[in-house]
Tab-separated table of C-alpha atoms in Angstrom:
chain	number	residue	atom	x	y	z
A	1	MET	CA	79.246	285.489	204.785
A	2	SER	CA	78.237	283.972	201.526
A	3	THR	CA	74.437	282.974	201.240
A	4	SER	CA	75.060	280.530	198.352
A	5	SER	CA	73.411	277.183	198.467
A	6	LEU	CA	75.356	274.028	199.266
A	7	GLY	CA	75.117	270.691	198.026
A	8	GLU	CA	74.008	267.705	200.430
A	9	PHE	CA	77.264	266.087	200.755
A	10	GLU	CA	79.094	269.367	201.132
A	11	LEU	CA	76.624	270.445	203.655
A	12	ILE	CA	77.050	267.397	205.834
A	13	ARG	CA	80.974	267.529	205.499
A	14	ARG	CA	81.359	270.925	206.310
A	15	TYR	CA	78.918	271.405	209.227
A	16	PHE	CA	78.387	267.949	210.845
A	17	ALA	CA	80.857	265.657	209.912
A	18	GLU	CA	83.114	265.952	212.850
A	19	ALA	CA	80.395	265.754	215.574
A	20	SER	CA	80.376	262.043	216.317
A	21	THR	CA	83.748	261.826	217.992
A	22	ASP	CA	83.343	259.013	220.861
A	23	ALA	CA	84.632	255.606	221.847
A	24	SER	CA	81.019	254.231	221.580
A	25	VAL	CA	80.958	255.360	217.863
A	26	ALA	CA	82.681	252.795	215.884
A	27	LEU	CA	81.499	254.408	212.441
A	28	GLY	CA	79.615	257.838	212.689
A	29	ILE	CA	78.825	260.368	209.797
A	30	GLY	CA	79.411	259.339	206.292
A	31	ASP	CA	78.448	256.069	205.580
A	32	ASP	CA	74.887	254.341	205.103
A	33	CYS	CA	74.660	253.492	208.645
A	34	ALA	CA	76.397	254.431	211.964
A	35	LEU	CA	77.826	251.645	213.998
A	36	LEU	CA	77.257	252.167	217.588
A	37	ILE	CA	78.447	250.212	220.447
A	38	PRO	CA	75.571	249.567	223.225
A	39	ALA	CA	76.263	249.968	226.828
A	40	PRO	CA	76.455	246.526	228.633
A	41	ASP	CA	73.577	245.356	230.632
A	42	GLU	CA	71.488	248.320	229.897
A	43	ALA	CA	68.245	249.067	227.719
A	44	MET	CA	68.293	251.564	225.134
A	45	ALA	CA	65.858	254.464	225.287
A	46	VAL	CA	64.803	256.129	222.182
A	47	SER	CA	62.793	259.178	221.139
A	48	ILE	CA	62.030	261.150	218.298
A	49	ASP	CA	60.784	264.961	218.140
A	50	THR	CA	59.968	267.044	215.017
A	51	LEU	CA	59.947	270.847	214.874
A	52	VAL	CA	57.668	272.209	211.925
A	53	GLU	CA	57.846	275.996	210.928
A	54	GLY	CA	54.488	277.592	211.579
A	55	THR	CA	53.469	274.604	213.858
A	56	HIS	CA	56.328	274.618	216.393
A	57	PHE	CA	58.160	277.717	215.729
A	58	LEU	CA	57.500	281.325	214.150
A	59	SER	CA	58.910	281.889	210.740
A	60	GLY	CA	62.328	283.792	210.671
A	61	THR	CA	63.410	282.314	214.001
A	62	ALA	CA	67.147	282.210	214.537
A	63	PRO	CA	68.608	278.861	213.487
A	64	GLU	CA	70.773	278.732	216.770
A	65	HIS	CA	67.442	279.057	218.784
A	66	LEU	CA	66.100	276.188	216.780
A	67	ALA	CA	68.967	274.060	217.395
A	68	THR	CA	68.774	274.456	221.246
A	69	ARG	CA	65.025	274.007	221.207
A	70	LEU	CA	65.345	270.942	219.152
A	71	LEU	CA	67.897	269.112	221.097
A	72	GLY	CA	66.617	270.450	224.426
A	73	ALA	CA	63.107	269.183	223.908
A	74	SER	CA	64.300	265.850	222.562
A	75	VAL	CA	66.854	265.102	225.302
A	76	SER	CA	64.183	266.132	227.859
A	77	ASP	CA	62.621	262.647	226.901
A	78	LEU	CA	65.579	260.681	228.035
A	79	ALA	CA	65.543	262.835	231.365
A	80	ALA	CA	62.055	261.575	231.844
A	81	MET	CA	63.073	257.938	231.534
A	82	GLY	CA	66.054	258.453	233.886
A	83	ALA	CA	68.238	257.607	230.974
A	84	ARG	CA	71.762	258.777	230.272
A	85	PRO	CA	72.186	260.396	226.943
A	86	ALA	CA	74.416	258.856	224.171
A	87	TRP	CA	73.722	259.653	220.467
A	88	PHE	CA	71.304	261.402	218.289
A	89	THR	CA	70.369	261.555	214.603
A	90	LEU	CA	69.156	264.488	212.814
A	91	ALA	CA	66.818	265.046	209.796
A	92	LEU	CA	66.876	268.575	208.230
A	93	THR	CA	64.252	269.541	205.473
A	94	LEU	CA	65.527	273.114	204.441
A	95	PRO	CA	64.012	275.389	201.732
A	96	GLU	CA	67.710	276.192	200.810
A	97	ALA	CA	70.911	275.098	202.400
A	98	THR	CA	72.648	278.363	202.906
A	99	GLU	CA	75.799	278.992	204.705
A	100	ALA	CA	74.051	281.960	206.524
A	101	TRP	CA	71.634	279.604	208.221
A	102	LEU	CA	73.764	276.399	208.480
A	103	GLU	CA	76.577	277.892	210.167
A	104	PRO	CA	74.869	279.255	213.236
A	105	PHE	CA	72.496	276.113	213.358
A	106	SER	CA	75.489	273.586	213.461
A	107	THR	CA	77.529	275.596	215.642
A	108	SER	CA	74.637	275.906	218.268
A	109	LEU	CA	73.619	272.392	217.712
A	110	ILE	CA	77.205	271.086	218.325
A	111	ALA	CA	77.812	273.174	221.452
A	112	THR	CA	74.454	272.133	223.074
A	113	ALA	CA	75.068	268.517	221.988
A	114	LYS	CA	78.502	268.803	223.821
A	115	ALA	CA	76.970	270.367	227.053
A	116	LEU	CA	74.219	267.626	227.030
A	117	ASN	CA	76.881	264.778	226.306
A	118	ILE	CA	75.152	263.425	223.330
A	119	ARG	CA	76.594	262.904	219.951
A	120	LEU	CA	75.350	263.441	216.592
A	121	VAL	CA	75.866	260.099	214.557
A	122	GLY	CA	73.948	260.296	211.325
A	123	GLY	CA	70.912	261.732	209.851
A	124	ASP	CA	69.286	263.013	206.460
A	125	THR	CA	68.871	266.351	204.677
A	126	THR	CA	66.365	267.191	202.022
A	127	ARG	CA	64.664	270.200	200.313
A	128	GLY	CA	61.406	271.154	201.395
A	129	PRO	CA	59.569	273.296	203.998
A	130	LEU	CA	61.585	273.806	206.847
A	131	SER	CA	61.395	271.166	209.546
A	132	LEU	CA	63.783	269.490	211.854
A	133	SER	CA	63.734	266.236	213.572
A	134	ALA	CA	66.263	264.606	216.452
A	135	GLN	CA	65.919	261.034	217.244
A	136	VAL	CA	67.666	260.745	220.530
A	137	HIS	CA	69.246	257.498	222.139
A	138	GLY	CA	70.164	256.957	225.732
A	139	PHE	CA	70.805	254.069	228.285
A	140	VAL	CA	69.278	253.020	231.406
A	141	PRO	CA	69.131	249.874	233.589
A	142	VAL	CA	66.001	248.105	232.651
A	143	ASP	CA	64.847	247.679	236.258
A	144	LYS	CA	65.516	251.574	236.930
A	145	ALA	CA	63.866	253.105	233.923
A	146	LEU	CA	61.164	255.628	235.035
A	147	ARG	CA	57.819	255.021	233.410
A	148	ARG	CA	54.448	256.881	233.149
A	149	GLN	CA	52.968	254.067	235.005
A	150	GLY	CA	53.663	253.139	238.729
A	151	ALA	CA	52.066	255.895	240.868
A	152	ALA	CA	50.005	254.928	243.842
A	153	VAL	CA	47.520	256.610	246.132
A	154	GLY	CA	49.317	258.741	248.709
A	155	ASP	CA	52.158	259.528	246.375
A	156	LEU	CA	53.444	263.080	246.009
A	157	VAL	CA	53.085	265.003	242.742
A	158	CYS	CA	56.243	266.860	242.001
A	159	VAL	CA	57.657	269.122	239.466
A	160	THR	CA	61.308	270.349	238.901
A	161	GLY	CA	62.047	273.914	238.016
A	162	THR	CA	59.476	276.612	237.304
A	163	LEU	CA	56.511	276.495	235.011
A	164	GLY	CA	54.916	278.555	232.534
A	165	ASP	CA	58.023	280.653	231.423
A	166	SER	CA	58.101	279.087	228.130
A	167	ARG	CA	54.414	280.065	227.484
A	168	ALA	CA	55.317	283.277	228.366
A	169	GLY	CA	58.328	283.530	226.188
A	170	LEU	CA	56.343	282.609	223.344
A	171	GLU	CA	53.678	285.465	224.163
A	172	THR	CA	56.645	288.069	223.913
A	173	LEU	CA	57.553	286.619	220.593
A	174	LEU	CA	54.102	286.842	219.264
A	175	ASN	CA	53.479	290.379	220.597
A	176	GLN	CA	56.818	291.888	220.409
A	177	ASP	CA	55.365	295.621	221.121
A	178	LEU	CA	54.904	294.256	224.774
A	179	GLN	CA	58.069	295.294	226.451
A	180	SER	CA	59.403	294.015	229.815
A	181	ALA	CA	62.584	293.684	231.469
A	182	ASN	CA	62.034	289.981	231.749
A	183	VAL	CA	61.743	289.201	228.025
A	184	ASP	CA	65.222	288.016	227.657
A	185	TYR	CA	64.824	285.387	230.445
A	186	LEU	CA	61.342	284.413	229.071
A	187	GLN	CA	62.112	284.057	225.459
A	188	ALA	CA	65.569	281.923	226.720
A	189	ARG	CA	63.130	279.437	228.612
A	190	PHE	CA	61.201	279.144	225.063
A	191	ASN	CA	64.159	278.910	222.946
A	192	ALA	CA	66.557	276.861	225.002
A	193	PRO	CA	64.724	274.514	227.312
A	194	THR	CA	67.223	272.659	229.798
A	195	PRO	CA	66.754	269.037	230.127
A	196	ARG	CA	66.566	267.816	233.778
A	197	LEU	CA	69.009	264.905	233.054
A	198	GLU	CA	70.863	264.884	236.601
A	199	THR	CA	67.523	264.925	238.374
A	200	GLY	CA	66.034	262.219	236.076
A	201	LEU	CA	69.220	260.115	236.899
A	202	ALA	CA	68.679	260.837	240.530
A	203	LEU	CA	65.157	259.786	240.519
A	204	ARG	CA	65.879	256.139	239.760
A	205	GLY	CA	64.752	254.316	242.877
A	206	ILE	CA	62.927	257.425	244.243
A	207	ALA	CA	59.961	258.407	241.651
A	208	THR	CA	57.221	255.813	241.133
A	209	ALA	CA	56.342	257.354	237.742
A	210	CYS	CA	57.699	260.319	235.597
A	211	VAL	CA	56.667	262.287	232.393
A	212	ASP	CA	58.150	265.469	230.923
A	213	ILE	CA	56.032	268.675	230.675
A	214	SER	CA	55.794	269.085	226.918
A	215	ASP	CA	51.803	269.879	226.928
A	216	GLY	CA	51.283	271.747	230.174
A	217	VAL	CA	51.270	270.045	233.604
A	218	LEU	CA	47.505	269.298	233.733
A	219	ALA	CA	47.920	267.383	230.222
A	220	ASP	CA	51.017	265.740	231.110
A	221	LEU	CA	49.996	264.699	234.743
A	222	GLY	CA	46.901	263.461	233.130
A	223	HIS	CA	48.709	260.980	230.924
A	224	LEU	CA	50.494	259.741	234.167
A	225	LEU	CA	47.462	259.244	235.826
A	226	ASN	CA	45.707	257.387	232.873
A	227	ASN	CA	48.387	254.884	233.012
A	228	SER	CA	47.705	254.055	236.809
A	229	ALA	CA	43.870	254.617	236.586
A	230	LEU	CA	44.249	257.234	239.323
A	231	GLY	CA	43.596	260.837	239.986
A	232	ALA	CA	45.400	263.817	241.825
A	233	GLU	CA	44.728	266.550	244.181
A	234	LEU	CA	46.709	269.668	243.036
A	235	ASN	CA	47.347	273.055	244.976
A	236	ILE	CA	47.513	276.014	242.783
A	237	ASP	CA	49.540	278.161	245.337
A	238	ALA	CA	52.035	275.331	245.076
A	239	LEU	CA	52.852	275.852	241.598
A	240	PRO	CA	56.516	276.917	241.131
A	241	LEU	CA	56.646	280.432	239.344
A	242	SER	CA	59.705	282.279	238.559
A	243	PRO	CA	59.709	285.838	239.575
A	244	GLN	CA	60.325	286.907	236.092
A	245	LEU	CA	56.779	285.238	234.720
A	246	HIS	CA	55.148	286.768	238.024
A	247	ALA	CA	56.413	290.282	236.989
A	248	TYR	CA	55.512	289.702	233.441
A	249	ALA	CA	51.990	288.359	233.532
A	250	GLY	CA	50.751	288.960	237.169
A	251	LEU	CA	49.714	285.907	239.297
A	252	LYS	CA	46.591	284.687	237.814
A	253	GLN	CA	47.736	284.393	234.257
A	254	ALA	CA	51.284	282.998	235.503
A	255	GLN	CA	49.183	280.107	237.225
A	256	GLN	CA	47.281	279.377	233.993
A	257	TRP	CA	50.330	279.287	231.906
A	258	ALA	CA	51.971	277.243	234.594
A	259	LEU	CA	49.099	274.677	234.318
A	260	THR	CA	48.335	274.771	230.696
A	261	GLY	CA	51.016	276.486	229.008
A	262	GLY	CA	53.434	273.556	227.784
A	263	GLU	CA	56.836	273.254	226.544
A	264	ASP	CA	58.498	273.978	229.831
A	265	PHE	CA	60.292	270.631	229.538
A	266	GLU	CA	60.394	270.124	233.322
A	267	LEU	CA	59.749	266.722	234.767
A	268	CYS	CA	56.499	265.779	236.656
A	269	PHE	CA	56.859	262.749	238.817
A	270	THR	CA	55.361	261.015	241.813
A	271	CYS	CA	57.030	259.585	244.863
A	272	PRO	CA	56.026	258.134	248.056
A	273	ALA	CA	55.414	260.713	250.728
A	274	SER	CA	58.084	258.985	253.086
A	275	MET	CA	60.562	260.303	250.429
A	276	GLN	CA	59.617	263.883	250.833
A	277	ASP	CA	63.016	264.570	252.770
A	278	THR	CA	65.040	263.323	249.938
A	279	LEU	CA	63.863	265.731	247.482
A	280	ALA	CA	66.020	268.607	248.732
A	281	ALA	CA	69.013	266.656	248.111
A	282	LEU	CA	68.247	266.256	244.245
A	283	PRO	CA	70.489	268.280	242.027
A	284	GLU	CA	67.806	270.747	240.949
A	285	PRO	CA	64.892	272.486	242.748
A	286	VAL	CA	61.667	270.368	243.034
A	287	SER	CA	58.389	271.483	244.194
A	288	VAL	CA	55.540	269.272	245.689
A	289	ILE	CA	52.374	270.373	243.950
A	290	GLY	CA	49.884	267.850	245.126
A	291	GLN	CA	49.106	264.323	246.090
A	292	ILE	CA	47.738	261.169	244.252
A	293	SER	CA	44.304	259.978	245.049
A	294	ALA	CA	42.012	257.209	244.602
A	295	VAL	CA	39.544	259.293	242.693
A	296	PRO	CA	40.020	259.487	238.886
A	297	GLY	CA	40.684	262.928	237.150
A	298	ILE	CA	42.541	266.027	238.520
A	299	ARG	CA	40.884	268.514	241.151
A	300	LEU	CA	42.677	271.699	241.856
A	301	ASP	CA	41.994	273.104	245.107
A	302	GLY	CA	39.218	270.656	245.551
A	303	GLN	CA	37.561	271.268	242.167
A	304	PRO	CA	37.583	269.047	239.037
A	305	VAL	CA	39.605	270.040	236.286
A	306	SER	CA	38.176	269.545	232.662
A	307	GLY	CA	39.631	270.291	229.152
A	308	ALA	CA	43.321	269.669	229.992
A	309	GLY	CA	43.962	267.121	227.352
A	310	GLY	CA	47.113	268.827	225.822
A	311	TYR	CA	48.001	269.831	222.537
A	312	ASP	CA	46.676	267.491	219.557
A	313	HIS	CA	48.199	267.854	216.128
A	314	PHE	CA	45.435	266.056	214.529
A	315	ALA	CA	42.318	267.261	216.440
A	316	LYS	CA	39.737	268.560	213.913
A	317	GLU	CA	39.149	272.583	214.274
A	318	SER	CA	35.753	273.481	215.249
A	319	SER	CA	33.609	275.338	212.617
């Protein structure tokens, strides 16, 4: 395959122009703006995520993995609001626009978008250090949107899926000399997060508050609690751990990564204890890991937890 550099408009025409076919798109890629037809009687949910080389991914990461990670992480925000995906825009900053990079990236991006039922409707390309941004748009009835505030004392604290896998996947990438039969699974959880869209939709009318887990369950639950001025009692033995993570890291490390590792892009939500029997009927597995309390802060097995603020891009490094 040729590695020759492409011009901006040829790049868009060749790799992305056919990605916006849908009745809700009156005019897609190729003009100054897209013309989109909003869903009637619904609010639009909008979020944006950026991946920067050296900050969010390692140099040399395969472009197909960047596509799945970017879109999976972005659409996870829609899942956390109980929103149905509609459209996204893409901003690419590339050191060089080559076919060798763009072909696998665009193929993976379009396949992932199709699987998530979201359509590329525009964006921008420019030259510079490698970074990627996706702005996602979805729809949700105003009175049914899941929000970070709304938890009440006595509510159950729940999470979808398993936690800590993504952090373990990163560890295998940072330390490639560490061999394990579980590497492929863990790296896939890091490179291709699965937005819990079906569960997000099903949680309308069930969840009292919801957030997606991007910074670790302690940090993101902390954001949810801050919005309601409440606390939570968590049970460390209730954390859902995959067999692959347990085998790779051992129990204590697996639990630590489950609590603080981040980028699992699972949902953390609260619901009344009276709704517990309905959790088994949700589209994806859900675990109850604790309960909301009136005492501010998070307690883990009865002990206060500190230092769970999550990753801050602008925090000053200690000298």
